[in-house]
Coordinates of C-alpha atoms in Angstrom, one line a residue:
A1 CA -1.1 -47.2 -2.8
L2 CA 0.2 -46.0 0.5
S3 CA 2.0 -48.5 2.6
K4 CA 4.1 -48.5 5.8
N5 CA 6.4 -50.9 7.6
K6 CA 8.7 -50.8 10.5
D7 CA 11.6 -49.6 8.3
D8 CA 9.6 -46.5 7.3
M9 CA 9.6 -45.3 10.9
S10 CA 13.4 -44.6 10.8
S11 CA 12.7 -41.1 9.3
G12 CA 11.3 -40.0 12.6
L13 CA 8.0 -38.8 11.0
S14 CA 5.0 -39.6 13.1
I15 CA 2.8 -41.7 10.8
D16 CA -0.9 -41.3 11.3
L17 CA -2.5 -42.3 8.0
H18 CA -6.1 -42.4 9.1
G19 CA -6.2 -39.4 11.4
S20 CA -8.9 -38.5 13.9
G21 CA -11.2 -35.5 14.5
M22 CA -10.5 -32.9 11.9
T23 CA -8.2 -35.3 10.0
S24 CA -10.6 -38.3 10.1
A25 CA -12.1 -40.2 7.1
R26 CA -15.3 -38.3 7.5
T27 CA -13.5 -35.0 7.2
R28 CA -11.6 -36.2 4.1
E29 CA -14.9 -37.4 2.5
R30 CA -16.3 -33.8 2.9
L31 CA -13.3 -32.6 0.9
I32 CA -13.9 -35.1 -1.8
S33 CA -17.5 -34.0 -2.0
R34 CA -16.3 -30.4 -2.4
L35 CA -14.0 -31.4 -5.2
L36 CA -16.8 -33.2 -7.0
A37 CA -19.0 -30.1 -6.6
Q38 CA -16.2 -28.1 -8.3
G39 CA -16.2 -30.4 -11.3
I40 CA -13.4 -32.9 -10.5
R41 CA -14.5 -36.1 -12.2
D42 CA -11.5 -38.4 -12.5
T43 CA -12.2 -41.2 -10.0
R44 CA -8.6 -42.2 -9.9
V45 CA -7.6 -38.7 -8.7
L46 CA -10.4 -38.6 -6.2
D47 CA -9.6 -42.0 -4.8
V48 CA -5.9 -41.1 -4.3
M49 CA -6.7 -37.8 -2.7
R50 CA -9.2 -39.5 -0.4
Q51 CA -6.5 -41.9 0.9
T52 CA -3.5 -39.5 1.0
P53 CA -3.0 -38.1 4.5
R54 CA -2.7 -34.4 3.6
H55 CA -2.4 -33.6 7.3
L56 CA 1.1 -35.1 7.3
F57 CA 2.3 -32.5 4.8
V58 CA 1.8 -29.5 7.0
D59 CA 3.1 -28.5 10.5
E60 CA 1.1 -30.2 13.3
A61 CA -0.4 -26.9 14.3
L62 CA -2.2 -26.7 10.9
A63 CA -3.2 -30.3 10.7
H64 CA -6.8 -29.5 11.7
R65 CA -7.1 -27.4 8.5
A66 CA -5.5 -30.0 6.2
Y67 CA -8.8 -31.1 4.6
E68 CA -10.2 -27.6 3.9
D69 CA -10.0 -26.6 0.3
I70 CA -7.4 -23.9 1.0
A71 CA -3.7 -23.4 0.4
L72 CA -1.6 -23.6 3.6
P73 CA 1.8 -22.2 4.5
I74 CA 4.7 -24.5 4.7
G75 CA 7.5 -22.0 5.4
H76 CA 10.0 -20.2 3.2
S77 CA 7.2 -18.1 1.8
Q78 CA 5.8 -21.2 0.1
T79 CA 2.4 -22.9 0.3
L80 CA 0.8 -26.3 0.1
S81 CA -1.5 -25.9 -2.9
Q82 CA -5.2 -26.0 -2.3
P83 CA -6.7 -29.5 -2.9
Y84 CA -8.7 -28.3 -5.9
S85 CA -5.6 -27.1 -7.7
V86 CA -3.8 -30.4 -7.0
A87 CA -6.8 -32.4 -8.2
R88 CA -7.4 -30.3 -11.3
M89 CA -3.8 -30.3 -12.5
T90 CA -3.5 -34.0 -12.0
E91 CA -6.8 -34.6 -13.8
I92 CA -5.7 -32.6 -16.8
L93 CA -2.3 -34.4 -16.8
L94 CA -4.1 -37.8 -17.0
A95 CA -6.8 -36.7 -19.5
D96 CA -4.9 -37.9 -22.6
G97 CA -4.1 -41.3 -21.2
P98 CA -1.6 -43.0 -18.8
R99 CA 1.6 -41.2 -17.9
R100 CA 4.8 -43.2 -17.4
K101 CA 7.4 -40.5 -16.5
V102 CA 6.4 -37.2 -15.0
L103 CA 8.5 -34.1 -13.9
E104 CA 7.2 -31.9 -11.1
I105 CA 8.7 -28.4 -10.8
G106 CA 8.4 -27.4 -7.1
T107 CA 8.3 -30.4 -4.7
G108 CA 7.3 -28.1 -1.8
S109 CA 5.7 -30.2 1.0
G110 CA 5.7 -33.3 -1.2
Y111 CA 1.9 -33.6 -1.3
Q112 CA 1.4 -33.1 -5.1
T113 CA 4.4 -35.5 -5.5
A114 CA 2.7 -38.1 -3.3
V115 CA -0.5 -37.8 -5.4
L116 CA 1.4 -38.2 -8.7
A117 CA 3.5 -41.1 -7.4
Q118 CA 0.3 -43.1 -6.9
L119 CA -0.9 -42.5 -10.4
V120 CA 2.1 -42.6 -12.7
A121 CA 5.1 -45.0 -13.0
M122 CA 7.9 -42.6 -12.1
V123 CA 8.0 -39.0 -10.7
H124 CA 11.0 -36.7 -10.9
S125 CA 10.6 -33.7 -8.7
V126 CA 12.8 -30.6 -8.4
E127 CA 12.8 -28.2 -5.4
R128 CA 15.0 -25.1 -5.0
I129 CA 14.7 -24.9 -1.2
K130 CA 16.8 -27.6 0.5
P131 CA 14.9 -27.7 3.8
L132 CA 11.6 -28.2 2.0
Q133 CA 13.0 -31.0 -0.1
E134 CA 14.5 -32.8 3.0
K135 CA 11.1 -32.8 4.7
A136 CA 9.3 -34.0 1.6
R137 CA 11.8 -36.8 1.2
E138 CA 11.0 -38.0 4.8
R139 CA 7.3 -37.9 4.2
L140 CA 7.4 -39.7 0.9
N141 CA 9.7 -42.4 2.3
S142 CA 7.5 -42.8 5.4
L143 CA 4.5 -43.4 3.1
G144 CA 6.3 -46.1 1.1
L145 CA 6.3 -44.0 -2.1
H146 CA 9.6 -45.1 -3.7
N147 CA 9.0 -44.3 -7.3
V148 CA 10.1 -40.7 -6.8
R149 CA 13.5 -39.1 -7.5
L150 CA 14.2 -35.8 -5.9
R151 CA 16.6 -33.1 -7.0
H152 CA 17.7 -29.9 -5.3
A153 CA 18.0 -27.4 -8.2
D154 CA 16.5 -24.4 -9.9
G155 CA 13.2 -25.7 -11.4
L156 CA 13.4 -23.3 -14.3
V157 CA 16.2 -25.4 -15.8
G158 CA 14.2 -28.6 -15.5
W159 CA 16.3 -31.8 -15.0
P160 CA 19.4 -31.6 -17.2
G161 CA 20.3 -34.9 -18.7
E162 CA 16.8 -36.2 -18.5
G163 CA 13.9 -35.7 -21.0
G164 CA 11.2 -37.6 -22.8
Y165 CA 8.6 -36.7 -20.1
D166 CA 5.0 -37.7 -20.7
G167 CA 4.0 -35.0 -18.4
I168 CA 5.3 -32.0 -16.5
I169 CA 3.5 -30.1 -13.7
G170 CA 4.6 -26.8 -12.3
T171 CA 3.4 -25.9 -8.8
A172 CA 4.3 -22.2 -9.0
A173 CA 3.4 -19.5 -11.5
A174 CA 5.9 -18.7 -14.3
L175 CA 5.8 -15.4 -16.1
G176 CA 5.8 -17.3 -19.4
V177 CA 6.1 -20.9 -20.6
P178 CA 9.8 -21.8 -20.2
T179 CA 11.2 -23.5 -23.3
T180 CA 13.6 -25.3 -20.9
L181 CA 10.6 -27.3 -19.8
T182 CA 8.7 -27.8 -23.1
D183 CA 12.0 -29.0 -24.6
L184 CA 11.8 -31.9 -22.1
L185 CA 8.4 -33.1 -23.3
A186 CA 8.1 -36.3 -25.3
I187 CA 5.8 -36.4 -28.3
G188 CA 2.3 -36.7 -26.9
G189 CA 3.4 -35.3 -23.6
C190 CA 1.9 -32.2 -21.9
L191 CA 3.0 -29.4 -19.6
I192 CA 0.5 -28.1 -17.0
L193 CA 1.6 -24.8 -15.6
P194 CA 0.1 -21.6 -14.0
V195 CA 1.3 -18.6 -16.0
G196 CA 1.1 -15.0 -15.1
A197 CA 1.7 -12.7 -12.2
G198 CA -0.4 -11.6 -9.1
Q199 CA -4.1 -11.9 -9.8
Q200 CA -3.6 -12.3 -13.5
Q201 CA -2.7 -16.0 -13.7
S202 CA -4.1 -18.7 -15.8
L203 CA -3.6 -22.5 -15.8
V204 CA -2.1 -23.4 -19.2
R205 CA -1.7 -26.8 -20.9
V206 CA 1.0 -27.1 -23.6
R207 CA 1.0 -30.3 -25.7
R208 CA 3.9 -31.5 -27.8
T209 CA 2.8 -33.0 -31.1
H210 CA 4.6 -34.1 -34.2
E211 CA 3.7 -30.7 -35.6
G212 CA 5.0 -28.7 -32.7
L213 CA 3.6 -27.2 -29.5
Q214 CA -0.1 -26.5 -28.9
Q215 CA -1.0 -24.2 -26.0
E216 CA -4.4 -23.5 -24.4
V217 CA -5.7 -21.7 -21.4
I218 CA -7.7 -23.9 -19.1
E219 CA -9.0 -21.6 -16.3
P220 CA -7.9 -18.8 -13.9
A221 CA -5.3 -19.8 -11.3
H222 CA -3.6 -18.4 -8.2
F223 CA -0.2 -19.7 -7.2
V224 CA 3.0 -18.4 -5.6
P225 CA 5.5 -17.1 -8.1
M226 CA 8.1 -19.5 -9.6
L227 CA 11.5 -18.2 -8.6
G228 CA 15.0 -19.0 -9.9
G229 CA 18.1 -19.9 -7.9
V230 CA 18.6 -22.4 -5.0
I231 CA 18.5 -22.1 -1.2
H232 CA 20.5 -24.4 1.0

């Protein structure tokens, strides 16, 4: 659950968990109603998204649009994924049971990270763009979400030296399913990833079983492309 104390204020982030006007509880509830109408059914996911202050994960000028079901720019040609995409991928991740250790490829603003951190025991998150990672770290610390490890690296290589992930979520579209990521899955773990280019993207789930990998297409998707390399 989200928490705050006087020590959290040291990051300099202005904490406004409850919001007002276009970021109020009533506005958030309308978003939850839209997610329900689109088929999101996991009450754990809906509850976390109801209480997570999405307006803190965008520039103040865009805060009034934070609870619309749209993607929003966060700079560096990246976006904060639309709430439906965050809810759907998280719901799919949790569908097979509790997840202990999850890897996120593409920290971005930190919003998907914050949602995951309230639903699983440990989140590892990789971001290739250093300024985005630094802002995300401030936001997560300010919200008291301390079960997250962040790494500045090329997400396509995963997290070398780690593995045994119960779940992996990719927040940008890869041209194919990277073996560098499926190799990090534990038996029973799953990778949720948009795959494809442009308008031809699909949300894909890959499960690791004792017999090998099982891949299935879930639904159409639209994400920014997953790129290699790092930016300081």
